[in-house]
Amino acid sequence: MEVSHSVKERTIAENSLVILLQGLHGHVTTVDLRDESTATGRVTNVDAFMNMRLAEVTFTDRQGTVSHLDEIFVTGRNVRYVHIPDEVDIRATIERQLQAIHRVRYFGGRDKGRKEFPRAKHK
Amino acid sequence: GGAMSFLKRFPPPAEGVRHQQPDTEAVLAGRSLGTGTLYIAESRLSWLENSGVGFSLDYPTISLHAVSRDLNAYPWEHLYVMVNAKFEEEETKEAPMAEGEEEDSDDDVEPIAEFRFVPSDKSALEAMFSAMCECQALHPDPEDEDSDNDYEGEEYDVEAHELEQGDIPTFYTYEEGLSHLTAEGQATLERLEGMLAQSVSSQYNMAGVRTEDSIREFEDGMEVDIAPAVAGQFEDAEVDH
């Protein structure tokens, strides 16, 4: 998943398990909400505040009524559980996300990140 | 039925409107509130019926929003918004509801209100959804239990912090300090101590006063304040800090 452009969000992600959720991009996942409804769909975005965006969603409300939603945005506050799919290697996912963040931080973007090599002198 | 008591008259938002969708019906718990304009603004979500009355929803109260195209669940494509609050559906008197008249049988569960915004232009649903995502992200949960999310300011540079450890000024004891000196440093120290010892025997010496004699000593341009000439003055100085 593309790393956030926000320094603050990168730092939050790096220091919490949100980083794992961000690695679920593209995977079909079930999210249990605080009100006991559930949403199963493909993860399209997770931000540092655990707001989650899913596509092609099967939504079961707290009464048990099932419906289909094209896209859903669940606020982080209302996420109770996120089911990590079996095929996801949790440790590898976290490491990959950390690497992505470090790439952005140290090398990435236009003039962003620490300069690894001194600028060549003009002749 | 009676008018919805939560509907008020207010001017449409003027600032930070990310998306505005006219000709949009608002539905609460299956009951239509009329047709009007939905304003997706950075500060709040507002809907105003064409007559000028409407309501606003604060993003922190919104649990989720979604695009629904499932006509089996609801006959029109719409933007679904779930709100963490109770909205009166009928005009109520001040008297509280009698027990058992609650719509929801589970009283101890938090209140939920389900809004549907049905635009006449269905192709706008994507833009409406995205605008809401953007605005929602502007209102992170202030009651976040994780108080560690205090990452304001510069990015935490792990490597830089590790390198910095040697730069933090510390105070050495005499013995420790001696062992940290390079060969050059040792030589300088010896020279300084030699000068101190010399000044003990000088008759002209006063603290900080440079006589012609003392100037000659300092021909290399180095300025040093010679301490008062009391032999062994510092020998009993405490060195342990």
CSV table of C-alpha atoms in Angstrom, one decimal:
chain,number,residue,atom,x,y,z
A,1,MET,CA,0.0,0.0,0.0
A,2,GLU,CA,1.2,3.4,-0.8
A,3,VAL,CA,2.8,5.1,2.2
A,4,SER,CA,1.1,8.1,3.6
A,5,HIS,CA,2.4,11.5,2.5
A,6,SER,CA,2.0,12.8,6.1
A,7,VAL,CA,5.0,12.7,8.4
A,8,LYS,CA,2.7,12.5,11.4
A,9,GLU,CA,0.7,9.6,9.9
A,10,ARG,CA,3.9,7.7,9.0
A,11,THR,CA,5.2,8.0,12.5
A,12,ILE,CA,1.9,6.9,14.0
A,13,ALA,CA,1.8,3.9,11.7
A,14,GLU,CA,5.4,2.9,12.4
A,15,ASN,CA,4.7,2.8,16.1
A,16,SER,CA,1.4,1.0,16.2
A,17,LEU,CA,-0.2,-2.1,14.7
A,18,VAL,CA,-2.0,0.1,12.2
A,19,ILE,CA,1.0,-0.7,10.1
A,20,LEU,CA,-0.2,-4.3,9.9
A,21,LEU,CA,-3.6,-3.2,8.8
A,22,GLN,CA,-2.1,-1.0,6.1
A,23,GLY,CA,-0.3,-4.1,4.8
A,24,LEU,CA,-3.7,-5.7,4.2
A,25,HIS,CA,-4.3,-3.6,1.1
A,26,GLY,CA,-6.0,-5.7,-1.5
A,27,HIS,CA,-6.9,-8.5,0.8
A,28,VAL,CA,-10.4,-9.5,1.6
A,29,THR,CA,-10.9,-9.0,5.3
A,30,THR,CA,-13.7,-9.0,7.8
A,31,VAL,CA,-14.1,-6.0,10.1
A,32,ASP,CA,-16.2,-6.3,13.2
A,33,LEU,CA,-17.7,-3.0,14.2
A,34,ARG,CA,-18.4,-1.7,17.7
A,35,ASP,CA,-22.1,-2.0,17.2
A,36,GLU,CA,-21.6,-5.7,16.3
A,37,SER,CA,-22.3,-5.3,12.6
A,38,THR,CA,-19.6,-6.7,10.3
A,39,ALA,CA,-18.2,-5.8,6.9
A,40,THR,CA,-16.4,-8.1,4.7
A,41,GLY,CA,-14.6,-6.7,1.7
A,42,ARG,CA,-11.4,-5.9,-0.1
A,43,VAL,CA,-9.2,-3.4,1.8
A,44,THR,CA,-8.5,-0.3,-0.3
A,45,ASN,CA,-7.1,2.0,2.3
A,46,VAL,CA,-6.2,2.2,6.0
A,47,ASP,CA,-5.0,5.4,7.5
A,48,ALA,CA,-3.1,6.1,10.7
A,49,PHE,CA,-6.3,6.6,12.6
A,50,MET,CA,-7.5,3.2,11.6
A,51,ASN,CA,-10.2,4.6,9.3
A,52,MET,CA,-10.7,1.7,6.9
A,53,ARG,CA,-12.0,1.8,3.3
A,54,LEU,CA,-13.3,-1.5,1.8
A,55,ALA,CA,-14.7,-2.3,-1.6
A,56,GLU,CA,-17.2,-5.0,-2.7
A,57,VAL,CA,-18.6,-5.3,0.7
A,58,THR,CA,-21.0,-7.8,2.3
A,59,PHE,CA,-22.4,-5.9,5.2
A,60,THR,CA,-24.3,-7.6,8.0
A,61,ASP,CA,-26.0,-5.2,10.4
A,62,ARG,CA,-26.4,-5.8,14.0
A,63,GLN,CA,-29.8,-7.3,13.4
A,64,GLY,CA,-28.3,-9.8,11.0
A,65,THR,CA,-29.6,-8.3,7.8
A,66,VAL,CA,-27.2,-8.8,4.9
A,67,SER,CA,-26.7,-6.2,2.2
A,68,HIS,CA,-24.1,-5.5,-0.4
A,69,LEU,CA,-22.2,-2.2,-0.5
A,70,ASP,CA,-20.0,-1.0,-3.3
A,71,GLU,CA,-17.7,0.8,-1.0
A,72,ILE,CA,-17.6,1.4,2.7
A,73,PHE,CA,-15.6,3.8,5.0
A,74,VAL,CA,-15.5,2.8,8.6
A,75,THR,CA,-14.2,5.2,11.1
A,76,GLY,CA,-11.3,3.9,13.2
A,77,ARG,CA,-13.2,4.6,16.4
A,78,ASN,CA,-15.8,2.0,15.3
A,79,VAL,CA,-13.5,-0.8,14.4
A,80,ARG,CA,-13.5,-3.5,17.1
A,81,TYR,CA,-11.7,-6.3,15.4
A,82,VAL,CA,-10.0,-6.8,12.1
A,83,HIS,CA,-9.8,-10.4,11.0
A,84,ILE,CA,-6.3,-11.0,9.5
A,85,PRO,CA,-6.7,-13.4,6.6
A,86,ASP,CA,-5.0,-16.8,6.9
A,87,GLU,CA,-2.9,-16.2,3.9
A,88,VAL,CA,-1.3,-13.1,5.3
A,89,ASP,CA,2.2,-13.5,6.9
A,90,ILE,CA,1.9,-11.0,9.7
A,91,ARG,CA,5.6,-10.5,10.4
A,92,ALA,CA,6.5,-10.2,6.7
A,93,THR,CA,3.7,-7.7,6.2
A,94,ILE,CA,4.9,-5.5,9.1
A,95,GLU,CA,8.5,-5.6,7.8
A,96,ARG,CA,7.5,-4.8,4.3
A,97,GLN,CA,5.4,-1.8,5.5
A,98,LEU,CA,8.3,-0.6,7.7
A,99,GLN,CA,10.7,-0.8,4.7
A,100,ALA,CA,8.3,1.2,2.6
A,101,ILE,CA,8.1,3.9,5.2
A,102,HIS,CA,11.9,4.0,5.6
A,103,ARG,CA,12.3,4.2,1.8
A,104,VAL,CA,10.1,7.3,1.8
A,105,ARG,CA,11.8,8.8,4.8
A,106,TYR,CA,15.4,8.4,3.7
A,107,PHE,CA,15.3,8.5,-0.1
A,108,GLY,CA,11.8,9.2,-1.1
A,109,GLY,CA,9.9,11.9,-2.9
A,110,ARG,CA,11.1,15.2,-4.2
A,111,ASP,CA,13.5,16.7,-1.7
A,112,LYS,CA,11.9,14.7,1.1
A,113,GLY,CA,13.8,12.5,3.5
A,114,ARG,CA,17.3,12.8,4.7
A,115,LYS,CA,20.0,13.3,2.1
A,116,GLU,CA,22.2,10.2,2.1
A,117,PHE,CA,24.9,11.6,-0.1
A,118,PRO,CA,26.3,15.1,-0.2
A,119,ARG,CA,25.5,17.2,-3.2
A,120,ALA,CA,28.3,17.2,-5.8
A,121,LYS,CA,30.1,20.6,-5.9
A,122,HIS,CA,29.6,22.7,-9.0
A,123,LYS,CA,32.6,23.2,-11.1
B,1,GLY,CA,-47.1,12.6,10.5
B,2,GLY,CA,-45.6,15.5,12.5
B,3,ALA,CA,-42.6,17.5,11.4
B,4,MET,CA,-39.2,16.1,12.3
B,5,SER,CA,-38.3,18.1,15.4
B,6,PHE,CA,-34.6,18.1,14.7
B,7,LEU,CA,-35.0,20.0,11.4
B,8,LYS,CA,-33.9,23.6,11.6
B,9,ARG,CA,-33.5,26.5,9.3
B,10,PHE,CA,-29.9,27.6,8.7
B,11,PRO,CA,-27.9,29.0,5.9
B,12,PRO,CA,-25.9,26.5,3.7
B,13,PRO,CA,-22.3,26.2,4.6
B,14,ALA,CA,-20.1,28.7,2.8
B,15,GLU,CA,-16.6,27.4,3.6
B,16,GLY,CA,-14.8,24.2,3.0
B,17,VAL,CA,-17.5,22.6,0.9
B,18,ARG,CA,-15.8,19.6,-0.8
B,19,HIS,CA,-19.0,18.5,-2.6
B,20,GLN,CA,-22.5,19.7,-3.0
B,21,GLN,CA,-25.2,17.6,-4.5
B,22,PRO,CA,-28.6,19.1,-5.3
B,23,ASP,CA,-31.8,17.2,-5.9
B,24,THR,CA,-31.0,14.7,-3.2
B,25,GLU,CA,-33.5,13.0,-1.1
B,26,ALA,CA,-32.8,12.4,2.6
B,27,VAL,CA,-34.2,9.4,4.3
B,28,LEU,CA,-34.1,8.6,8.0
B,29,ALA,CA,-34.8,5.1,9.1
B,30,GLY,CA,-36.9,4.5,6.0
B,31,ARG,CA,-38.8,7.7,6.2
B,32,SER,CA,-38.3,10.5,3.6
B,33,LEU,CA,-37.5,13.9,4.8
B,34,GLY,CA,-37.9,15.5,1.4
B,35,THR,CA,-35.7,16.6,-1.4
B,36,GLY,CA,-32.9,19.1,-1.1
B,37,THR,CA,-29.2,19.7,-1.3
B,38,LEU,CA,-26.5,17.7,0.4
B,39,TYR,CA,-23.4,19.7,1.5
B,40,ILE,CA,-20.3,17.7,2.2
B,41,ALA,CA,-18.2,20.3,4.0
B,42,GLU,CA,-15.0,20.0,6.0
B,43,SER,CA,-16.7,21.1,9.2
B,44,ARG,CA,-19.9,19.0,9.0
B,45,LEU,CA,-22.3,17.2,6.8
B,46,SER,CA,-25.4,19.2,6.1
B,47,TRP,CA,-28.6,18.6,4.2
B,48,LEU,CA,-31.1,21.4,3.4
B,49,GLU,CA,-34.5,20.8,1.9
B,50,ASN,CA,-35.5,23.1,-0.9
B,51,SER,CA,-37.8,24.8,1.6
B,52,GLY,CA,-34.7,25.9,3.7
B,53,VAL,CA,-35.0,23.6,6.7
B,54,GLY,CA,-32.6,20.8,7.3
B,55,PHE,CA,-30.0,19.2,9.6
B,56,SER,CA,-26.3,18.8,10.1
B,57,LEU,CA,-24.3,15.8,11.2
B,58,ASP,CA,-20.9,16.1,12.9
B,59,TYR,CA,-18.2,13.8,11.6
B,60,PRO,CA,-17.2,12.5,15.0
B,61,THR,CA,-20.7,11.1,15.3
B,62,ILE,CA,-20.6,9.3,12.0
B,63,SER,CA,-19.6,5.6,12.4
B,64,LEU,CA,-19.5,4.8,8.7
B,65,HIS,CA,-20.7,5.7,5.3
B,66,ALA,CA,-21.1,3.7,2.1
B,67,VAL,CA,-22.3,3.6,-1.4
B,68,SER,CA,-25.2,1.2,-1.8
B,69,ARG,CA,-26.2,-0.1,-5.2
B,70,ASP,CA,-27.9,-3.2,-3.9
B,71,LEU,CA,-31.4,-2.7,-5.1
B,72,ASN,CA,-32.6,-5.7,-3.1
B,73,ALA,CA,-31.7,-4.0,0.1
B,74,TYR,CA,-33.0,-0.6,-0.9
B,75,PRO,CA,-34.7,0.3,-4.2
B,76,TRP,CA,-32.5,3.2,-5.0
B,77,GLU,CA,-28.8,3.7,-5.2
B,78,HIS,CA,-27.7,5.9,-2.4
B,79,LEU,CA,-25.1,7.1,0.1
B,80,TYR,CA,-25.6,5.4,3.4
B,81,VAL,CA,-24.6,7.1,6.6
B,82,MET,CA,-24.7,5.5,10.0
B,83,VAL,CA,-24.7,7.9,12.9
B,84,ASN,CA,-24.0,7.3,16.5
B,85,ALA,CA,-26.9,9.3,17.8
B,86,LYS,CA,-30.6,9.3,18.3
B,87,PHE,CA,-32.8,11.4,16.1
B,88,GLU,CA,-36.4,12.0,17.0
B,89,GLU,CA,-38.6,10.9,14.3
B,90,GLU,CA,-41.8,12.5,15.5
B,91,GLU,CA,-42.5,15.7,17.3
B,92,THR,CA,-42.2,14.8,20.9
B,93,LYS,CA,-43.4,16.5,24.0
B,94,GLU,CA,-41.1,17.2,26.8
B,95,ALA,CA,-42.4,14.3,28.8
B,96,PRO,CA,-40.0,11.3,28.5
B,97,MET,CA,-41.1,8.2,26.7
B,98,ALA,CA,-42.8,5.6,28.8
B,99,GLU,CA,-40.8,2.4,29.3
B,100,GLY,CA,-41.3,-0.2,26.6
B,101,GLU,CA,-42.0,2.4,23.9
B,102,GLU,CA,-38.4,2.5,22.7
B,103,GLU,CA,-38.1,1.3,19.1
B,104,ASP,CA,-35.0,-0.7,19.8
B,105,SER,CA,-35.5,-3.5,22.2
B,106,ASP,CA,-31.9,-3.4,23.3
B,107,ASP,CA,-31.8,-0.2,25.4
B,108,ASP,CA,-28.2,-0.6,26.6
B,109,VAL,CA,-26.8,-0.6,23.1
B,110,GLU,CA,-25.6,2.7,21.8
B,111,PRO,CA,-28.1,4.6,19.6
B,112,ILE,CA,-27.8,4.4,15.9
B,113,ALA,CA,-29.5,6.4,13.2
B,114,GLU,CA,-29.4,5.4,9.6
B,115,PHE,CA,-29.6,8.0,6.9
B,116,ARG,CA,-29.7,7.5,3.2
B,117,PHE,CA,-29.0,10.3,0.7
B,118,VAL,CA,-30.5,9.4,-2.6
B,119,PRO,CA,-29.2,11.7,-5.4
B,120,SER,CA,-31.2,11.9,-8.6
B,121,ASP,CA,-27.9,11.8,-10.4
B,122,LYS,CA,-26.5,8.3,-9.5
B,123,SER,CA,-23.2,8.9,-11.2
B,124,ALA,CA,-22.4,11.4,-8.4
B,125,LEU,CA,-22.3,8.7,-5.7
B,126,GLU,CA,-18.5,8.1,-6.1
B,127,ALA,CA,-17.7,11.8,-5.7
B,128,MET,CA,-20.0,12.1,-2.7
B,129,PHE,CA,-18.4,9.0,-1.1
B,130,SER,CA,-14.9,10.3,-1.7
B,131,ALA,CA,-15.7,13.7,-0.4
B,132,MET,CA,-17.0,12.2,2.8
B,133,CYS,CA,-13.9,10.1,3.2
B,134,GLU,CA,-11.7,13.2,3.0
B,135,CYS,CA,-13.8,15.1,5.4
B,136,GLN,CA,-14.1,12.2,7.8
B,137,ALA,CA,-10.3,11.9,7.9
B,138,LEU,CA,-10.1,15.5,9.0
B,139,HIS,CA,-11.8,14.5,12.3
B,140,PRO,CA,-9.8,11.8,14.0
B,141,ASP,CA,-11.1,10.5,17.2
B,142,PRO,CA,-10.2,12.8,20.0
B,143,GLU,CA,-11.0,10.2,22.6
B,144,ASP,CA,-8.5,7.8,21.3
B,145,GLU,CA,-7.4,5.7,24.2
B,146,ASP,CA,-3.9,5.3,22.8
B,147,SER,CA,-2.3,8.4,24.2
B,148,ASP,CA,0.9,7.5,22.5
B,149,ASN,CA,-0.3,9.1,19.3
B,150,ASP,CA,1.6,12.3,20.2
B,151,TYR,CA,3.8,12.4,17.1
B,152,GLU,CA,3.8,16.1,16.4
B,153,GLY,CA,6.8,17.7,14.8
B,154,GLU,CA,9.7,16.1,13.1
B,155,GLU,CA,9.8,12.5,12.1
B,156,TYR,CA,11.5,10.3,14.6
B,157,ASP,CA,14.8,9.5,13.0
B,158,VAL,CA,16.0,6.3,14.7
B,159,GLU,CA,19.5,6.4,13.3
B,160,ALA,CA,20.1,10.0,14.1
B,161,HIS,CA,19.1,9.5,17.6
B,162,GLU,CA,21.5,6.6,18.0
B,163,LEU,CA,24.3,8.7,16.6
B,164,GLU,CA,23.5,11.6,18.9
B,165,GLN,CA,24.3,9.6,22.0
B,166,GLY,CA,28.0,10.6,21.9
B,167,ASP,CA,27.2,14.2,21.4
B,168,ILE,CA,25.3,14.7,24.6
B,169,PRO,CA,27.5,16.8,26.9
B,170,THR,CA,28.6,14.9,29.9
B,171,PHE,CA,30.8,15.9,32.8
B,172,TYR,CA,33.9,13.8,33.4
B,173,THR,CA,35.7,13.2,36.6
B,174,TYR,CA,39.4,14.0,36.4
B,175,GLU,CA,40.5,10.5,35.9
B,176,GLU,CA,37.9,9.8,33.3
B,177,GLY,CA,38.6,13.0,31.5
B,178,LEU,CA,42.3,12.2,31.4
B,179,SER,CA,41.7,8.9,29.8
B,180,HIS,CA,39.6,10.6,27.0
B,181,LEU,CA,42.3,12.9,25.9
B,182,THR,CA,44.2,12.3,22.7
B,183,ALA,CA,48.0,12.5,22.7
B,184,GLU,CA,47.7,16.1,21.6
B,185,GLY,CA,45.3,16.8,24.4
B,186,GLN,CA,47.6,15.3,26.9
B,187,ALA,CA,50.5,17.4,25.7
B,188,THR,CA,48.3,20.6,25.9
B,189,LEU,CA,47.4,19.6,29.4
B,190,GLU,CA,50.9,19.1,30.5
B,191,ARG,CA,51.9,22.5,29.0
B,192,LEU,CA,49.1,24.2,30.9
B,193,GLU,CA,50.1,22.5,34.1
B,194,GLY,CA,53.6,23.5,33.5
B,195,MET,CA,52.6,27.1,33.2
B,196,LEU,CA,50.6,26.9,36.3
B,197,ALA,CA,53.6,25.5,38.2
B,198,GLN,CA,55.8,28.3,36.8
B,199,SER,CA,53.5,31.0,37.9
B,200,VAL,CA,53.8,29.8,41.4
B,201,SER,CA,57.3,31.1,41.5
B,202,SER,CA,56.5,34.3,39.7
B,203,GLN,CA,56.5,37.4,41.9
B,204,TYR,CA,54.6,39.5,39.5
B,205,ASN,CA,51.7,37.3,39.2
B,206,MET,CA,48.2,38.3,40.1
B,207,ALA,CA,45.1,36.6,38.9
B,208,GLY,CA,44.4,37.6,35.3
B,209,VAL,CA,47.1,40.2,35.2
B,210,ARG,CA,49.5,40.0,32.3
B,211,THR,CA,52.9,41.5,32.9
B,212,GLU,CA,55.6,41.8,30.3
B,213,ASP,CA,57.1,38.6,31.6
B,214,SER,CA,53.8,36.8,31.3
B,215,ILE,CA,53.2,38.2,27.8
B,216,ARG,CA,56.5,36.7,26.7
B,217,GLU,CA,55.4,33.4,28.0
B,218,PHE,CA,52.4,33.6,25.8
B,219,GLU,CA,54.2,34.3,22.6
B,220,ASP,CA,52.3,31.6,20.8
B,221,GLY,CA,49.3,33.8,21.2
B,222,MET,CA,47.4,31.6,23.5
B,223,GLU,CA,45.7,33.4,26.2
B,224,VAL,CA,45.4,31.8,29.6
B,225,ASP,CA,44.4,33.3,32.8
B,226,ILE,CA,47.0,32.2,35.4
B,227,ALA,CA,45.4,31.3,38.6
B,228,PRO,CA,46.6,32.9,41.8
B,229,ALA,CA,50.1,31.7,42.8
B,230,VAL,CA,49.4,29.5,45.7
B,231,ALA,CA,51.3,26.3,45.4
B,232,GLY,CA,49.2,23.3,45.6
B,233,GLN,CA,46.1,25.3,45.7
B,234,PHE,CA,44.2,22.9,43.6
B,235,GLU,CA,45.7,19.7,44.8
B,236,ASP,CA,43.0,19.1,47.4
B,237,ALA,CA,40.2,20.2,45.1
B,238,GLU,CA,37.4,17.8,44.9
B,239,VAL,CA,37.3,16.1,41.6
B,240,ASP,CA,34.4,13.8,42.0
B,241,HIS,CA,31.3,15.4,40.7
